[in-house]
């Protein structure tokens, strides 16, 4: 899918998520979608995108397939550059701390959680010919 189409699709998805408070984010009760708002790493302008997530013991797992793009998606690169991010799940807004998983921790999350939940995601890694980045969004410590 072309980069321009991904951008247009993202804008529509973000508009729908905001308008409907995430009530019809994925079209499936089994697919969990959140809206992530993170400052752009170069501009500082808040950027929003809708991404799939899975619940994990220490937070929410998100991964950057970029639909099989050869480079990590912009939203994931922005996530790497911040200490905190805004997350909306349905009508609920929370601040969370992103932590990129590496090594064995990343491999375990990718294989034992993400691919087990949806084996079809693996096709994006094959297409991209890169390691798909994985992060956990941890609740803000008060």
Short mmCIF file of N, CA and C in Angstrom, two decimals:
data_model
loop_
_atom_site.label_atom_id
_atom_site.label_comp_id
_atom_site.label_asym_id
_atom_site.label_seq_id
_atom_site.Cartn_x
_atom_site.Cartn_y
_atom_site.Cartn_z
N UNK A 1 0.86 -1.17 0.00
CA UNK A 1 0.00 0.00 0.00
C UNK A 1 0.90 1.23 0.00
N UNK A 2 0.56 2.20 -0.81
CA UNK A 2 1.37 3.40 -0.91
C UNK A 2 1.33 4.25 0.34
N UNK A 3 2.40 4.99 0.54
CA UNK A 3 2.51 5.85 1.72
C UNK A 3 1.38 6.87 1.80
N UNK A 4 0.99 7.41 0.65
CA UNK A 4 -0.09 8.40 0.61
C UNK A 4 -1.41 7.77 1.07
N UNK A 5 -1.68 6.56 0.60
CA UNK A 5 -2.91 5.87 1.00
C UNK A 5 -2.91 5.57 2.50
N UNK A 6 -1.75 5.20 3.04
CA UNK A 6 -1.66 4.96 4.48
C UNK A 6 -1.98 6.22 5.27
N UNK A 7 -1.48 7.37 4.80
CA UNK A 7 -1.75 8.64 5.49
C UNK A 7 -3.23 8.98 5.46
N UNK A 8 -3.85 8.83 4.28
CA UNK A 8 -5.28 9.12 4.15
C UNK A 8 -6.08 8.18 5.05
N UNK A 9 -5.74 6.90 5.00
CA UNK A 9 -6.43 5.92 5.84
C UNK A 9 -6.27 6.23 7.32
N UNK A 10 -5.07 6.69 7.72
CA UNK A 10 -4.83 7.04 9.11
C UNK A 10 -5.70 8.23 9.52
N UNK A 11 -5.78 9.24 8.68
CA UNK A 11 -6.61 10.41 9.01
C UNK A 11 -8.07 10.02 9.19
N UNK A 12 -8.56 9.17 8.31
CA UNK A 12 -9.95 8.72 8.43
C UNK A 12 -10.14 7.91 9.71
N UNK A 13 -9.20 7.01 9.99
CA UNK A 13 -9.28 6.19 11.20
C UNK A 13 -9.25 7.02 12.47
N UNK A 14 -8.37 8.01 12.52
CA UNK A 14 -8.28 8.89 13.70
C UNK A 14 -9.56 9.69 13.86
N UNK A 15 -10.09 10.23 12.75
CA UNK A 15 -11.34 10.98 12.81
C UNK A 15 -12.47 10.10 13.34
N UNK A 16 -12.57 8.86 12.83
CA UNK A 16 -13.63 7.95 13.29
C UNK A 16 -13.45 7.61 14.76
N UNK A 17 -12.22 7.36 15.18
CA UNK A 17 -11.96 6.99 16.57
C UNK A 17 -12.39 8.12 17.50
N UNK A 18 -11.98 9.34 17.15
CA UNK A 18 -12.35 10.50 17.98
C UNK A 18 -13.85 10.73 17.99
N UNK A 19 -14.46 10.67 16.82
CA UNK A 19 -15.88 10.95 16.69
C UNK A 19 -16.73 9.93 17.44
N UNK A 20 -16.36 8.67 17.38
CA UNK A 20 -17.15 7.59 17.97
C UNK A 20 -16.57 7.08 19.29
N UNK A 21 -15.58 7.79 19.85
CA UNK A 21 -14.91 7.35 21.08
C UNK A 21 -14.46 5.89 21.00
N UNK A 22 -13.96 5.51 19.85
CA UNK A 22 -13.40 4.17 19.69
C UNK A 22 -14.41 3.05 19.66
N UNK A 23 -15.70 3.38 19.61
CA UNK A 23 -16.72 2.33 19.66
C UNK A 23 -16.71 1.42 18.44
N UNK A 24 -16.24 1.90 17.33
CA UNK A 24 -16.17 1.08 16.12
C UNK A 24 -14.78 1.21 15.52
N UNK A 25 -13.80 0.86 16.30
CA UNK A 25 -12.42 1.08 15.88
C UNK A 25 -11.92 0.01 14.92
N UNK A 26 -12.29 -1.23 15.14
CA UNK A 26 -11.72 -2.30 14.32
C UNK A 26 -12.78 -3.06 13.54
N UNK A 27 -14.02 -2.95 13.94
CA UNK A 27 -15.06 -3.73 13.30
C UNK A 27 -15.13 -5.15 13.83
N UNK A 28 -14.30 -5.47 14.83
CA UNK A 28 -14.28 -6.81 15.41
C UNK A 28 -14.08 -6.71 16.92
N UNK A 29 -14.87 -7.47 17.66
CA UNK A 29 -14.71 -7.44 19.12
C UNK A 29 -13.42 -8.11 19.57
N UNK A 30 -12.80 -8.89 18.68
CA UNK A 30 -11.57 -9.60 19.04
C UNK A 30 -10.30 -8.82 18.73
N UNK A 31 -10.43 -7.72 18.00
CA UNK A 31 -9.27 -6.90 17.64
C UNK A 31 -9.34 -5.61 18.45
N UNK A 32 -8.34 -5.38 19.29
CA UNK A 32 -8.32 -4.21 20.16
C UNK A 32 -7.49 -3.10 19.51
N UNK A 33 -8.09 -1.90 19.43
CA UNK A 33 -7.43 -0.76 18.81
C UNK A 33 -7.42 0.41 19.78
N UNK A 34 -6.27 1.07 19.88
CA UNK A 34 -6.16 2.28 20.69
C UNK A 34 -5.71 3.42 19.79
N UNK A 35 -5.90 4.64 20.27
CA UNK A 35 -5.37 5.79 19.55
C UNK A 35 -4.21 6.35 20.35
N UNK A 36 -3.09 6.46 19.68
CA UNK A 36 -1.84 6.92 20.29
C UNK A 36 -1.57 8.33 19.78
N UNK A 37 -1.31 9.26 20.71
CA UNK A 37 -0.96 10.63 20.31
C UNK A 37 0.39 10.96 20.92
N UNK A 38 1.35 11.19 20.04
CA UNK A 38 2.74 11.41 20.43
C UNK A 38 3.29 12.61 19.66
N UNK A 39 4.08 13.47 20.31
CA UNK A 39 4.69 14.58 19.56
C UNK A 39 5.62 14.05 18.46
N UNK A 40 5.59 14.71 17.31
CA UNK A 40 6.52 14.35 16.23
C UNK A 40 7.95 14.55 16.70
N UNK A 41 8.83 13.65 16.37
CA UNK A 41 10.21 13.72 16.87
C UNK A 41 10.98 14.90 16.32
N UNK A 42 10.58 15.44 15.17
CA UNK A 42 11.27 16.60 14.60
C UNK A 42 10.51 17.90 14.84
N UNK A 43 9.18 17.85 14.75
CA UNK A 43 8.37 19.07 14.82
C UNK A 43 7.80 19.35 16.19
N UNK A 44 7.60 18.31 16.99
CA UNK A 44 6.94 18.47 18.28
C UNK A 44 5.43 18.58 18.16
N UNK A 45 4.91 18.57 16.94
CA UNK A 45 3.46 18.65 16.71
C UNK A 45 2.83 17.31 17.08
N UNK A 46 1.76 17.31 17.89
CA UNK A 46 1.12 16.04 18.26
C UNK A 46 0.63 15.28 17.02
N UNK A 47 0.96 14.01 16.96
CA UNK A 47 0.56 13.13 15.86
C UNK A 47 -0.25 11.97 16.44
N UNK A 48 -1.39 11.71 15.85
CA UNK A 48 -2.25 10.63 16.33
C UNK A 48 -2.34 9.53 15.28
N UNK A 49 -2.43 8.31 15.77
CA UNK A 49 -2.62 7.16 14.89
C UNK A 49 -3.35 6.08 15.68
N UNK A 50 -4.08 5.25 14.98
CA UNK A 50 -4.77 4.12 15.59
C UNK A 50 -3.93 2.88 15.36
N UNK A 51 -3.68 2.14 16.44
CA UNK A 51 -2.86 0.93 16.34
C UNK A 51 -3.51 -0.20 17.13
N UNK A 52 -3.24 -1.41 16.68
CA UNK A 52 -3.69 -2.58 17.43
C UNK A 52 -2.85 -2.71 18.69
N UNK A 53 -3.44 -3.34 19.69
CA UNK A 53 -2.70 -3.62 20.91
C UNK A 53 -3.17 -4.92 21.51
N UNK A 54 -2.34 -5.47 22.37
CA UNK A 54 -2.69 -6.64 23.17
C UNK A 54 -2.34 -6.32 24.61
N UNK A 55 -3.14 -6.82 25.51
CA UNK A 55 -2.84 -6.62 26.93
C UNK A 55 -1.72 -7.55 27.35
N UNK A 56 -0.84 -7.03 28.19
CA UNK A 56 0.28 -7.79 28.73
C UNK A 56 0.32 -7.53 30.23
N UNK A 57 1.03 -8.37 30.99
CA UNK A 57 1.06 -8.18 32.44
C UNK A 57 1.53 -6.79 32.88
N UNK A 58 2.47 -6.19 32.14
CA UNK A 58 3.01 -4.90 32.57
C UNK A 58 2.50 -3.73 31.75
N UNK A 59 1.49 -3.94 30.91
CA UNK A 59 0.94 -2.83 30.13
C UNK A 59 0.29 -3.31 28.85
N UNK A 60 0.43 -2.51 27.81
CA UNK A 60 -0.18 -2.80 26.51
C UNK A 60 0.92 -2.97 25.47
N UNK A 61 0.88 -4.05 24.73
CA UNK A 61 1.86 -4.29 23.67
C UNK A 61 1.39 -3.66 22.37
N UNK A 62 2.28 -2.92 21.71
CA UNK A 62 2.03 -2.38 20.38
C UNK A 62 3.22 -2.75 19.50
N UNK A 63 2.99 -2.86 18.20
CA UNK A 63 4.05 -3.26 17.28
C UNK A 63 3.93 -2.47 16.00
N UNK A 64 5.07 -2.23 15.36
CA UNK A 64 5.12 -1.36 14.18
C UNK A 64 5.39 -2.10 12.89
N UNK A 65 4.35 -2.72 12.32
CA UNK A 65 4.54 -3.43 11.06
C UNK A 65 4.62 -2.47 9.88
N UNK A 66 3.94 -1.34 9.97
CA UNK A 66 3.91 -0.41 8.84
C UNK A 66 3.35 -1.08 7.59
N UNK A 67 2.45 -2.03 7.77
CA UNK A 67 1.85 -2.79 6.66
C UNK A 67 2.91 -3.42 5.76
N UNK A 68 4.06 -3.76 6.35
CA UNK A 68 5.11 -4.42 5.59
C UNK A 68 6.11 -3.48 4.94
N UNK A 69 6.08 -2.21 5.34
CA UNK A 69 7.03 -1.22 4.81
C UNK A 69 8.46 -1.60 5.17
N UNK A 70 9.41 -1.16 4.37
CA UNK A 70 10.83 -1.46 4.62
C UNK A 70 11.40 -0.70 5.80
N UNK A 71 10.70 0.32 6.28
CA UNK A 71 11.19 1.08 7.44
C UNK A 71 10.12 1.09 8.53
N UNK A 72 10.58 1.32 9.74
CA UNK A 72 9.64 1.39 10.86
C UNK A 72 8.68 2.54 10.63
N UNK A 73 7.42 2.37 11.03
CA UNK A 73 6.45 3.45 10.82
C UNK A 73 6.81 4.70 11.62
N UNK A 74 6.40 5.85 11.08
CA UNK A 74 6.69 7.13 11.74
C UNK A 74 6.19 7.14 13.18
N UNK A 75 5.00 6.60 13.42
CA UNK A 75 4.45 6.65 14.78
C UNK A 75 5.36 5.91 15.76
N UNK A 76 5.99 4.81 15.30
CA UNK A 76 6.87 4.07 16.21
C UNK A 76 8.17 4.83 16.43
N UNK A 77 8.67 5.47 15.38
CA UNK A 77 9.89 6.27 15.55
C UNK A 77 9.62 7.46 16.48
N UNK A 78 8.44 8.04 16.39
CA UNK A 78 8.06 9.12 17.32
C UNK A 78 7.97 8.58 18.75
N UNK A 79 7.41 7.38 18.90
CA UNK A 79 7.25 6.77 20.22
C UNK A 79 8.61 6.56 20.89
N UNK A 80 9.61 6.19 20.10
CA UNK A 80 10.96 5.99 20.64
C UNK A 80 11.55 7.27 21.22
N UNK A 81 11.10 8.41 20.73
CA UNK A 81 11.72 9.69 21.08
C UNK A 81 11.08 10.37 22.29
N UNK A 82 10.06 9.75 22.89
CA UNK A 82 9.36 10.42 23.99
C UNK A 82 9.41 9.59 25.27
N UNK A 83 9.21 10.29 26.39
CA UNK A 83 9.14 9.60 27.68
C UNK A 83 7.72 9.22 28.04
N UNK A 84 6.75 10.01 27.55
CA UNK A 84 5.33 9.74 27.84
C UNK A 84 4.52 9.94 26.56
N UNK A 85 3.41 9.22 26.47
CA UNK A 85 2.51 9.36 25.33
C UNK A 85 1.07 9.34 25.82
N UNK A 86 0.18 9.90 25.03
CA UNK A 86 -1.25 9.88 25.35
C UNK A 86 -1.89 8.70 24.64
N UNK A 87 -2.68 7.95 25.38
CA UNK A 87 -3.36 6.78 24.83
C UNK A 87 -4.85 6.94 25.08
N UNK A 88 -5.64 6.70 24.04
CA UNK A 88 -7.09 6.69 24.19
C UNK A 88 -7.58 5.29 23.84
N UNK A 89 -8.31 4.70 24.78
CA UNK A 89 -8.96 3.41 24.54
C UNK A 89 -10.44 3.65 24.80
N UNK A 90 -11.21 3.60 23.74
CA UNK A 90 -12.62 3.99 23.85
C UNK A 90 -12.68 5.46 24.22
N UNK A 91 -13.45 5.79 25.25
CA UNK A 91 -13.57 7.18 25.68
C UNK A 91 -12.53 7.54 26.75
N UNK A 92 -11.77 6.56 27.21
CA UNK A 92 -10.81 6.77 28.30
C UNK A 92 -9.45 7.23 27.77
N UNK A 93 -8.93 8.31 28.36
CA UNK A 93 -7.62 8.86 28.00
C UNK A 93 -6.66 8.62 29.17
N UNK A 94 -5.47 8.10 28.87
CA UNK A 94 -4.46 7.87 29.90
C UNK A 94 -3.08 8.25 29.36
N UNK A 95 -2.19 8.63 30.27
CA UNK A 95 -0.79 8.87 29.93
C UNK A 95 -0.05 7.57 30.20
N UNK A 96 0.82 7.20 29.27
CA UNK A 96 1.58 5.97 29.43
C UNK A 96 3.03 6.19 29.03
N UNK A 97 3.87 5.35 29.60
CA UNK A 97 5.31 5.41 29.33
C UNK A 97 5.66 4.29 28.34
N UNK A 98 6.15 4.65 27.14
CA UNK A 98 6.53 3.61 26.18
C UNK A 98 7.92 3.06 26.49
N UNK A 99 8.06 1.76 26.31
CA UNK A 99 9.37 1.12 26.48
C UNK A 99 9.53 0.10 25.35
N UNK A 100 10.51 0.35 24.49
CA UNK A 100 10.74 -0.58 23.38
C UNK A 100 11.38 -1.86 23.92
N UNK A 101 10.86 -2.97 23.48
CA UNK A 101 11.39 -4.26 23.90
C UNK A 101 12.53 -4.66 22.97
N UNK A 102 13.56 -5.27 23.53
CA UNK A 102 14.71 -5.71 22.75
C UNK A 102 15.08 -7.13 23.14
N UNK A 103 15.93 -7.73 22.34
CA UNK A 103 16.48 -9.04 22.66
C UNK A 103 15.44 -10.11 22.91
N UNK A 104 15.69 -10.90 23.93
CA UNK A 104 14.81 -12.03 24.26
C UNK A 104 13.42 -11.54 24.64
N UNK A 105 13.35 -10.42 25.35
CA UNK A 105 12.04 -9.89 25.76
C UNK A 105 11.19 -9.55 24.53
N UNK A 106 11.79 -8.93 23.53
CA UNK A 106 11.06 -8.61 22.30
C UNK A 106 10.66 -9.87 21.55
N UNK A 107 11.61 -10.79 21.42
CA UNK A 107 11.34 -12.03 20.70
C UNK A 107 10.22 -12.83 21.35
N UNK A 108 10.21 -12.89 22.67
CA UNK A 108 9.16 -13.61 23.40
C UNK A 108 7.81 -12.95 23.17
N UNK A 109 7.75 -11.62 23.27
CA UNK A 109 6.49 -10.91 23.04
C UNK A 109 6.01 -11.13 21.61
N UNK A 110 6.91 -11.05 20.65
CA UNK A 110 6.55 -11.20 19.23
C UNK A 110 6.03 -12.61 18.95
N UNK A 111 6.78 -13.61 19.39
CA UNK A 111 6.44 -15.00 19.07
C UNK A 111 5.33 -15.56 19.94
N UNK A 112 5.47 -15.40 21.25
CA UNK A 112 4.55 -16.06 22.18
C UNK A 112 3.26 -15.30 22.45
N UNK A 113 3.23 -14.02 22.14
CA UNK A 113 2.02 -13.24 22.40
C UNK A 113 1.40 -12.75 21.08
N UNK A 114 2.13 -11.94 20.34
CA UNK A 114 1.57 -11.30 19.15
C UNK A 114 1.26 -12.32 18.05
N UNK A 115 2.24 -13.12 17.65
CA UNK A 115 1.99 -14.10 16.58
C UNK A 115 1.04 -15.20 17.02
N UNK A 116 1.05 -15.52 18.28
CA UNK A 116 0.10 -16.53 18.77
C UNK A 116 -1.33 -16.00 18.68
N UNK A 117 -1.50 -14.72 18.98
CA UNK A 117 -2.83 -14.10 18.91
C UNK A 117 -3.29 -13.94 17.46
N UNK A 118 -2.38 -13.56 16.58
CA UNK A 118 -2.74 -13.34 15.17
C UNK A 118 -1.56 -13.73 14.27
N UNK A 119 -1.48 -15.00 13.88
CA UNK A 119 -0.36 -15.46 13.06
C UNK A 119 -0.22 -14.70 11.73
N UNK A 120 -1.30 -14.13 11.23
CA UNK A 120 -1.25 -13.40 9.97
C UNK A 120 -0.35 -12.18 9.99
N UNK A 121 -0.07 -11.67 11.18
CA UNK A 121 0.80 -10.49 11.30
C UNK A 121 2.20 -10.80 10.79
N UNK A 122 2.60 -12.06 10.88
CA UNK A 122 3.93 -12.46 10.43
C UNK A 122 4.20 -12.14 8.97
N UNK A 123 3.15 -12.07 8.15
CA UNK A 123 3.36 -11.77 6.73
C UNK A 123 3.97 -10.39 6.54
N UNK A 124 3.66 -9.46 7.46
CA UNK A 124 4.22 -8.11 7.35
C UNK A 124 5.73 -8.12 7.61
N UNK A 125 6.17 -8.95 8.55
CA UNK A 125 7.61 -9.06 8.83
C UNK A 125 8.32 -9.65 7.62
N UNK A 126 7.71 -10.64 7.00
CA UNK A 126 8.30 -11.26 5.81
C UNK A 126 8.40 -10.24 4.68
N UNK A 127 7.34 -9.49 4.46
CA UNK A 127 7.32 -8.48 3.40
C UNK A 127 8.33 -7.36 3.68
N UNK A 128 8.40 -6.93 4.94
CA UNK A 128 9.26 -5.80 5.31
C UNK A 128 10.75 -6.16 5.29
N UNK A 129 11.06 -7.43 5.52
CA UNK A 129 12.46 -7.88 5.60
C UNK A 129 13.22 -7.09 6.66
N UNK A 130 12.56 -6.88 7.79
CA UNK A 130 13.18 -6.20 8.93
C UNK A 130 12.57 -6.78 10.20
N UNK A 131 13.21 -6.52 11.30
CA UNK A 131 12.64 -6.92 12.58
C UNK A 131 11.56 -5.92 12.95
N UNK A 132 10.36 -6.41 13.19
CA UNK A 132 9.25 -5.54 13.55
C UNK A 132 9.44 -5.07 15.00
N UNK A 133 9.47 -3.76 15.24
CA UNK A 133 9.66 -3.28 16.60
C UNK A 133 8.41 -3.51 17.45
N UNK A 134 8.64 -3.79 18.73
CA UNK A 134 7.56 -4.03 19.69
C UNK A 134 7.83 -3.15 20.91
N UNK A 135 6.78 -2.55 21.44
CA UNK A 135 6.91 -1.74 22.66
C UNK A 135 5.80 -2.11 23.63
N UNK A 136 6.06 -1.87 24.88
CA UNK A 136 5.01 -1.99 25.89
C UNK A 136 4.72 -0.58 26.39
N UNK A 137 3.45 -0.26 26.49
CA UNK A 137 3.01 1.02 27.05
C UNK A 137 2.65 0.75 28.50
N UNK A 138 3.43 1.31 29.40
CA UNK A 138 3.25 1.07 30.83
C UNK A 138 2.50 2.22 31.46
N UNK A 139 1.60 1.92 32.41
CA UNK A 139 0.85 2.99 33.08
C UNK A 139 1.78 4.00 33.74
N UNK A 140 1.37 5.27 33.69
CA UNK A 140 2.14 6.34 34.33
C UNK A 140 2.17 6.11 35.83
N UNK A 141 3.35 6.22 36.42
CA UNK A 141 3.49 6.09 37.87
C UNK A 141 3.08 7.39 38.52
N UNK A 142 2.22 7.34 39.48
CA UNK A 142 1.75 8.55 40.15
C UNK A 142 2.47 8.77 41.44
#
